Coordinates of C-alpha atoms in Angstrom, one line a residue:
M1 CA -6.3 -0.7 -15.2
S2 CA -4.1 -2.4 -17.8
E3 CA -4.5 -6.1 -19.2
N4 CA -4.8 -8.7 -16.8
V5 CA -2.0 -11.0 -17.8
F6 CA -1.4 -12.7 -14.4
E7 CA -3.6 -14.1 -11.7
F8 CA -2.3 -14.5 -8.2
R9 CA -3.1 -16.4 -5.1
V10 CA -1.2 -15.9 -1.6
L11 CA -2.2 -18.9 0.3
E12 CA -2.4 -18.8 4.3
P13 CA 0.9 -18.1 5.4
E14 CA 2.7 -21.4 7.1
E15 CA 4.5 -20.3 10.2
R16 CA 8.1 -21.7 10.4
K17 CA 10.5 -21.7 13.4
G18 CA 13.5 -19.7 13.3
G19 CA 17.0 -21.8 13.1
G20 CA 18.8 -20.7 16.4
A21 CA 17.3 -20.9 19.9
L22 CA 17.2 -16.8 20.0
D23 CA 15.7 -16.8 16.2
L24 CA 12.0 -15.5 15.9
A25 CA 9.5 -17.5 14.1
Y26 CA 8.5 -16.3 11.0
W27 CA 5.6 -16.7 8.2
M28 CA 5.8 -18.1 4.8
Y29 CA 3.5 -17.1 1.9
R30 CA 2.9 -19.7 -0.8
I31 CA 2.2 -17.8 -4.2
R32 CA 0.8 -19.7 -7.0
T33 CA 0.7 -17.5 -10.1
S34 CA -0.7 -18.0 -13.7
T35 CA 0.2 -15.9 -16.4
T36 CA -0.3 -15.7 -20.3
L37 CA 2.9 -13.7 -20.7
P38 CA 5.2 -15.1 -23.3
M39 CA 8.3 -14.3 -21.6
Y40 CA 7.6 -16.8 -18.7
P41 CA 8.2 -20.3 -20.0
R42 CA 5.9 -21.8 -17.2
K43 CA 2.5 -20.5 -17.2
E44 CA 1.9 -22.0 -14.0
M45 CA 4.3 -21.4 -11.0
E46 CA 4.4 -22.0 -7.2
V47 CA 6.9 -20.6 -4.6
V48 CA 7.1 -19.6 -1.0
R49 CA 8.3 -16.2 0.1
R50 CA 8.5 -14.5 3.6
Y51 CA 7.4 -10.7 4.3
N52 CA 11.2 -9.7 4.2
D53 CA 11.6 -11.0 0.7
F54 CA 8.5 -8.7 -0.4
V55 CA 10.5 -5.7 1.2
W56 CA 13.4 -6.6 -0.6
F57 CA 11.9 -7.1 -4.2
R58 CA 9.8 -3.5 -3.6
T59 CA 13.2 -2.0 -2.9
Q60 CA 14.7 -3.4 -5.8
L61 CA 12.0 -2.2 -8.0
C62 CA 12.1 1.2 -6.6
E63 CA 15.8 1.4 -7.5
A64 CA 15.3 -0.2 -11.2
Y65 CA 12.3 2.1 -11.6
P66 CA 12.6 5.3 -10.0
Y67 CA 10.2 7.4 -12.1
C68 CA 7.7 4.5 -11.5
I69 CA 5.0 4.6 -8.4
I70 CA 5.4 1.3 -6.9
P71 CA 2.5 -0.2 -5.2
P72 CA 2.9 -0.3 -1.3
I73 CA 3.2 -3.1 1.0
P74 CA 1.7 -3.6 4.2
E75 CA 3.7 -1.9 7.1
K76 CA 5.8 -4.3 9.3
E77 CA 3.7 -3.9 12.6
V78 CA 5.4 -4.1 16.2
H79 CA 2.5 -6.0 17.6
G80 CA 3.1 -8.9 14.8
T81 CA 6.5 -9.2 16.2
F82 CA 5.3 -9.7 19.6
N83 CA 3.3 -12.2 18.9
K84 CA 5.7 -14.4 17.2
I85 CA 7.8 -13.8 20.3
V86 CA 4.8 -15.0 22.6
G87 CA 3.6 -17.4 19.9
S88 CA 0.1 -15.5 20.3
A89 CA -2.9 -17.2 18.8
S90 CA -5.3 -14.0 19.5
Q91 CA -7.9 -12.8 17.2
S92 CA -5.4 -9.7 16.8
A93 CA -2.8 -11.7 15.6
T94 CA -5.1 -13.7 13.1
R95 CA -6.4 -10.6 11.8
T96 CA -2.9 -9.1 11.4
R97 CA -1.8 -12.3 9.5
D98 CA -4.8 -12.3 7.3
Y99 CA -4.6 -8.6 6.5
R100 CA -0.8 -9.2 5.5
Q101 CA -2.1 -12.1 3.2
R102 CA -4.5 -9.8 1.4
A103 CA -2.4 -6.9 1.3
L104 CA 0.6 -8.6 -0.6
K105 CA -1.9 -10.2 -2.9
K106 CA -3.2 -6.8 -3.7
F107 CA 0.4 -5.5 -4.1
L108 CA 1.4 -8.4 -6.5
T109 CA -2.1 -8.0 -8.7
R110 CA -1.3 -4.2 -9.1
V111 CA 2.5 -4.9 -10.0
G112 CA 1.2 -7.5 -12.6
A113 CA -1.0 -5.2 -13.9
H114 CA 1.4 -2.3 -14.5
P115 CA 2.4 -1.9 -18.0
R116 CA 6.3 -1.3 -17.1
L117 CA 6.6 -3.4 -14.0
R118 CA 4.8 -6.6 -15.5
T119 CA 7.6 -7.7 -17.6
A120 CA 10.5 -6.8 -15.2
Q121 CA 12.9 -9.3 -14.6
L122 CA 13.0 -8.9 -11.0
L123 CA 9.1 -9.9 -11.0
Q124 CA 9.8 -13.0 -12.9
E125 CA 12.9 -14.0 -10.8
F126 CA 10.4 -13.2 -7.4
L127 CA 7.8 -15.6 -9.0
E128 CA 10.1 -18.5 -10.5
M129 CA 13.0 -18.8 -8.4
D130 CA 12.9 -21.4 -5.8
E131 CA 14.1 -20.4 -2.0
T132 CA 17.8 -21.6 -2.6
E133 CA 17.7 -19.5 -5.7
W134 CA 16.1 -16.7 -4.4
E135 CA 18.4 -16.2 -1.4
R136 CA 21.1 -16.0 -3.7
R137 CA 19.5 -13.5 -6.0
M138 CA 19.2 -11.2 -2.9
Q139 CA 22.6 -11.5 -2.1
A140 CA 23.8 -10.5 -5.7
P141 CA 24.4 -7.1 -6.6
V142 CA 21.5 -5.3 -8.0
A143 CA 21.6 -4.7 -11.9
G144 CA 21.8 -0.8 -12.4
A145 CA 20.3 -0.3 -15.7
G146 CA 17.3 1.5 -14.2
R147 CA 19.3 3.8 -11.6
S148 CA 19.6 7.1 -12.3
L149 CA 22.3 9.5 -12.7
R150 CA 21.1 11.4 -9.7
N151 CA 22.7 8.7 -7.5
S152 CA 26.2 8.8 -8.6
I153 CA 26.9 12.6 -8.0
G154 CA 28.5 12.3 -4.5
D155 CA 27.7 15.1 -1.9
S156 CA 28.9 18.0 -3.8
V157 CA 25.3 19.0 -4.4
G158 CA 24.0 18.3 -1.0
Q159 CA 22.9 21.5 -0.1
V160 CA 21.4 21.8 -3.6
L161 CA 18.9 19.0 -3.0
S162 CA 17.8 20.1 0.1
R163 CA 16.5 23.5 -1.0
T164 CA 12.7 24.0 -1.0
W165 CA 10.2 25.0 -3.7
N166 CA 7.9 27.9 -3.3
D167 CA 6.7 27.1 0.2
A168 CA 4.1 30.0 -0.3
Q169 CA 2.0 27.7 -2.5
T170 CA -1.7 27.7 -1.2
L171 CA -3.9 24.4 -1.2
E172 CA -5.9 25.9 -4.0
D173 CA -2.1 26.2 -6.0
A174 CA -1.4 22.7 -5.2
G175 CA -5.1 21.4 -6.4
A176 CA -4.4 23.1 -9.5
A177 CA -1.0 21.9 -9.9
Y178 CA -2.1 18.4 -9.7
S179 CA -5.1 19.1 -12.0
Q180 CA -2.5 20.2 -14.6
A181 CA -0.4 17.2 -14.1
V182 CA -3.1 14.5 -14.4
N183 CA -4.6 16.4 -17.5
N184 CA -1.5 16.1 -19.5
G185 CA -0.7 20.2 -19.1
A186 CA 2.9 21.5 -19.4
V187 CA 4.2 20.9 -16.2
D188 CA 7.3 22.9 -14.6
M189 CA 9.2 21.9 -11.6
T190 CA 6.8 24.5 -9.6
A191 CA 3.7 22.7 -10.4
W192 CA 5.5 19.2 -9.6
E193 CA 6.0 20.7 -6.1
G194 CA 2.2 21.9 -6.1
T195 CA 1.5 18.5 -6.8
R196 CA 3.6 17.0 -4.0
R197 CA 2.0 19.4 -1.7
Y198 CA -1.5 18.1 -2.9
I199 CA -0.6 14.6 -2.5
K200 CA 0.7 15.3 0.8
Q201 CA -2.6 16.8 1.9
L202 CA -4.6 13.7 0.0
D203 CA -2.6 11.1 2.3
E204 CA -3.4 13.1 5.6
S205 CA -6.9 13.3 4.8
M206 CA -7.1 9.7 3.7
K207 CA -5.4 8.7 6.9
V208 CA -7.8 10.8 9.2
L209 CA -10.9 9.2 6.9
R210 CA -9.4 5.5 7.7
E211 CA -8.8 6.3 11.5
Q212 CA -12.3 7.3 11.4
V213 CA -13.8 4.3 9.9
Q214 CA -11.4 2.3 12.3
V215 CA -13.1 4.2 15.5
L216 CA -16.4 2.6 13.9
V217 CA -14.9 -0.8 13.4
D218 CA -14.0 -0.6 17.3
R219 CA -17.0 0.4 18.1
R220 CA -18.8 -2.4 16.2
R221 CA -16.6 -4.8 18.0
N222 CA -17.1 -3.1 21.6
T223 CA -20.8 -3.2 20.7
S224 CA -20.5 -7.1 20.1
N225 CA -18.8 -7.8 23.3
S226 CA -21.2 -5.8 25.1
L227 CA -24.1 -7.7 23.4
H228 CA -22.7 -10.7 24.4
E229 CA -22.6 -9.8 28.1
F230 CA -25.8 -8.5 28.0
G231 CA -27.0 -12.1 26.4
V232 CA -25.6 -13.4 29.3
A233 CA -27.0 -11.5 31.7
F234 CA -30.5 -12.5 30.4
E235 CA -29.7 -15.7 30.5
K236 CA -28.8 -15.5 33.9
V237 CA -32.2 -14.0 35.1
A238 CA -33.8 -16.6 33.1
E239 CA -32.0 -19.1 35.2
V240 CA -33.3 -17.9 38.3
D241 CA -36.6 -17.4 37.3
G242 CA -36.6 -20.8 36.0
M243 CA -36.1 -22.2 39.6
V244 CA -39.7 -21.7 40.5
G245 CA -40.8 -23.4 37.5
Q246 CA -40.9 -22.7 33.8
S247 CA -43.1 -19.9 32.9
S248 CA -43.3 -17.7 29.4
L249 CA -41.1 -15.4 31.4
T250 CA -38.5 -17.9 31.3
R251 CA -38.6 -18.6 27.8
V252 CA -38.6 -14.8 26.7
L253 CA -35.9 -14.0 29.0
S254 CA -33.9 -16.9 27.5
A255 CA -34.6 -16.1 24.1
V256 CA -33.7 -12.4 24.7
G257 CA -30.4 -13.7 25.7
Q258 CA -29.7 -16.0 22.6
H259 CA -31.0 -13.1 20.5
N260 CA -28.2 -10.9 22.1
D261 CA -25.6 -13.6 21.4
Q262 CA -26.7 -13.8 17.7
L263 CA -26.6 -10.2 17.4
S264 CA -23.3 -10.1 19.0
T265 CA -22.1 -12.2 15.8
L266 CA -23.7 -9.9 13.4
Y267 CA -21.9 -6.8 14.8
V268 CA -18.6 -8.7 14.5
E269 CA -19.2 -9.9 10.8
H270 CA -20.1 -6.5 10.1
A271 CA -16.9 -5.1 11.7
N272 CA -14.8 -7.6 9.6
D273 CA -16.5 -6.8 6.3
E274 CA -15.8 -3.2 6.8
T275 CA -12.2 -3.8 7.8
K276 CA -11.6 -6.0 4.5
Q277 CA -13.7 -3.7 2.3
V278 CA -13.1 -0.3 3.3
V279 CA -10.4 0.2 6.0
E280 CA -7.7 -2.1 4.2
T281 CA -8.4 -0.2 0.7
L282 CA -7.9 3.2 2.6
S283 CA -4.6 1.7 4.2
Y284 CA -3.6 0.9 0.5
Y285 CA -4.1 4.4 -0.6
H286 CA -2.5 6.0 2.5
G287 CA 0.5 3.7 1.2
M288 CA 0.0 4.6 -2.5
C289 CA 0.1 8.3 -1.3
G290 CA 3.2 7.6 0.4
S291 CA 4.8 6.0 -3.0
V292 CA 3.8 9.0 -5.1
R293 CA 5.3 11.1 -2.8
A294 CA 8.8 9.3 -2.8
T295 CA 8.5 9.3 -6.6
L296 CA 7.8 13.0 -6.7
K297 CA 10.8 13.5 -4.0
H298 CA 13.2 11.7 -6.9
L299 CA 11.8 13.6 -9.9
L300 CA 12.3 16.9 -7.9
Q301 CA 15.9 15.8 -6.8
S302 CA 16.6 15.0 -10.4
A303 CA 15.8 18.7 -11.1
H304 CA 17.8 20.0 -8.3
H305 CA 20.6 17.8 -10.0
V306 CA 20.2 19.4 -13.2
E307 CA 20.5 22.8 -12.0
A308 CA 23.6 22.2 -9.7
L309 CA 25.4 20.5 -12.8
A310 CA 24.4 23.7 -14.8
R311 CA 25.9 26.0 -12.0
Q312 CA 29.0 23.7 -11.8
L313 CA 29.4 24.4 -15.8
E314 CA 28.9 27.8 -15.8
G315 CA 31.9 27.9 -12.9
L316 CA 34.2 25.9 -14.9
R317 CA 33.6 28.2 -18.2
A318 CA 34.1 31.4 -16.1
Q319 CA 37.4 30.0 -14.7
R320 CA 38.4 29.0 -18.4
D321 CA 37.7 32.4 -19.4
K322 CA 39.6 34.0 -16.6
V323 CA 42.8 32.2 -17.9
L324 CA 42.1 32.5 -21.6
D325 CA 44.6 35.1 -22.5
Q326 CA 47.0 34.6 -19.6
V327 CA 50.4 33.7 -20.3
G328 CA 51.7 30.2 -19.1
Q329 CA 48.3 29.0 -18.5
A330 CA 48.0 26.5 -21.5
A331 CA 47.8 23.1 -19.2
R332 CA 45.4 25.2 -17.2
R333 CA 43.3 25.8 -20.0
A334 CA 43.5 22.4 -21.3
K335 CA 42.6 20.6 -18.3
L336 CA 39.6 23.0 -17.9
E337 CA 38.5 22.4 -21.3
N338 CA 38.4 18.7 -20.7
E339 CA 36.3 19.3 -17.4
I340 CA 33.9 21.5 -19.2
S341 CA 33.7 18.7 -22.1
E342 CA 32.7 15.9 -19.1
Q343 CA 30.6 18.4 -17.4
E344 CA 28.9 19.1 -20.7
Q345 CA 28.2 15.4 -21.3
L346 CA 26.9 15.2 -17.7
L347 CA 24.7 17.7 -18.0
E348 CA 23.4 16.3 -21.1
R349 CA 22.8 12.8 -19.8
A350 CA 21.1 14.5 -16.4
R351 CA 18.9 16.6 -18.7
Q352 CA 17.8 13.5 -20.8
E353 CA 17.2 11.3 -18.0
L354 CA 15.2 14.1 -16.2
T355 CA 12.9 14.6 -19.5
D356 CA 12.4 10.7 -19.9
G357 CA 11.6 10.5 -16.4
E358 CA 9.0 13.4 -16.4
A359 CA 7.3 11.6 -19.1
I360 CA 7.2 8.5 -17.4
F361 CA 6.0 10.1 -14.5
K362 CA 3.3 12.1 -16.1
E363 CA 1.8 8.7 -17.1
E364 CA 2.2 7.5 -13.9
I365 CA 0.2 10.2 -12.1
H366 CA -2.4 10.2 -14.8
R367 CA -2.9 6.2 -14.0
F368 CA -2.8 6.7 -10.2
H369 CA -5.6 9.6 -10.7
R370 CA -7.7 7.2 -12.6
D371 CA -7.4 4.5 -10.4
K372 CA -8.1 6.7 -7.4
Q373 CA -11.3 7.9 -8.9
Y374 CA -12.5 4.4 -9.4
D375 CA -11.5 2.9 -6.2
I376 CA -12.4 5.4 -3.8
K377 CA -16.1 5.7 -5.6
T378 CA -16.0 1.7 -5.0
I379 CA -15.1 2.2 -1.4
L380 CA -18.1 4.4 -0.9
K381 CA -20.4 2.1 -2.5
M382 CA -19.3 -1.1 -0.5
F383 CA -19.5 1.2 2.6
A384 CA -22.9 2.2 1.8
D385 CA -23.9 -1.6 0.5
L386 CA -22.6 -3.0 4.0
Q387 CA -24.7 -0.8 6.0
I388 CA -27.7 -1.6 3.8
K389 CA -26.9 -5.3 4.3
Y390 CA -26.4 -5.3 8.2
A391 CA -29.6 -2.8 8.9
G392 CA -31.6 -5.3 7.1
R393 CA -30.4 -8.4 8.9
L394 CA -31.2 -6.6 12.2
K395 CA -34.2 -5.5 11.2
Q396 CA -35.0 -9.1 10.4
S397 CA -33.8 -10.6 13.5
W398 CA -35.6 -8.1 15.8
E399 CA -38.6 -8.9 13.9
K400 CA -38.3 -12.6 14.4
L401 CA -37.8 -11.8 18.0
S402 CA -40.7 -9.4 18.8
P403 CA -43.8 -12.1 18.4
L404 CA -42.0 -14.2 21.1
L405 CA -42.2 -11.1 23.6
T406 CA -46.0 -10.5 22.8
Q407 CA -47.1 -13.9 22.6
G408 CA -44.6 -16.3 24.6
Q409 CA -43.9 -18.5 21.7
P410 CA -41.4 -21.2 22.0
I411 CA -37.9 -20.3 21.2
S412 CA -36.8 -20.4 17.9
D413 CA -33.4 -22.6 17.2
H414 CA -32.8 -20.1 14.4
L415 CA -33.7 -16.4 15.0
I416 CA -31.3 -14.9 12.2
D417 CA -31.2 -16.7 8.9
D418 CA -27.6 -17.4 7.6
D419 CA -28.3 -15.4 4.4

């Protein structure tokens, strides 16, 4: 990662009601930023932004920096919109809101650590402008300094842009192409297409892994509910047994009931920690793979554009050569010469953009690979640590209950230590 020149805090979102009777409520995120970058006149800033502001901001970053891998933001969830309509305060709604808060902070942190994006004027505007200024900014035309020539070519090469590259590549070829790209080897368009295929496979495997971890998390939540009901059932039996007088059995049944309720809390805590530390990080990398694929698509389309311009230039030259010796075609030849000159300039500019874009993307894919190596290892370590932590807490809990079952001791008020 690059030098840390920003520190971001995304505070708990505030709900705001829509202006009209049919307008949905929405969440506003208060962002507090501190920075050491000299381009910022204020080193401490605070603004409020809604989710749609993040969407617009990221879209403009993609336009302005087409060869950079722009970090993802959390996807808009359907049940999040439903919660706004019905005003749900359920645990699901709370988890969705908290997840988005953490994910938006991660987005800002990664943008702020990016060697190119951290000095973007767009970022400075996003972090400094008040709500009124930002609303005006979103209505203003976007500066086109970072836009590529490919966006101006129109529909004339639409069929060329849809052409596919070497679909016969194997997954091994794709992996070799990716390895070549991240190790600064010579990369042609076929290798970039192989890299795209590798990222697609990585994305799909990450998605499957995330889904399987989510299954574990859901099972822990279900187990928590079952343990709670199990504990309630034990306490009901204790209540019935106590009707004929308190006994050691009554106390043991009540202890088991309380113990299961506390175990239920442990399972919820475990599920919450796995969600924050594992599932959310895998979700982030699912989004990152999508960002890599989008940037690669742009790179490949730029290459298609260069090819299309080269073919158009060949066609113009062929037309010129055809009328070169024909009588009465002077005006036609002059027109073709002008078109050839313009086409040569377009081709040169497109080739230069592609060359520059490839150089940028090589840096980007190398950074992606380096960060991926570190982050995935960190995920595995966190997952293992969580299993050890909660296995220890469960063991400790059962060990504290065991003497009560054999000796009939009084119920402890705290069967599970807070730590």
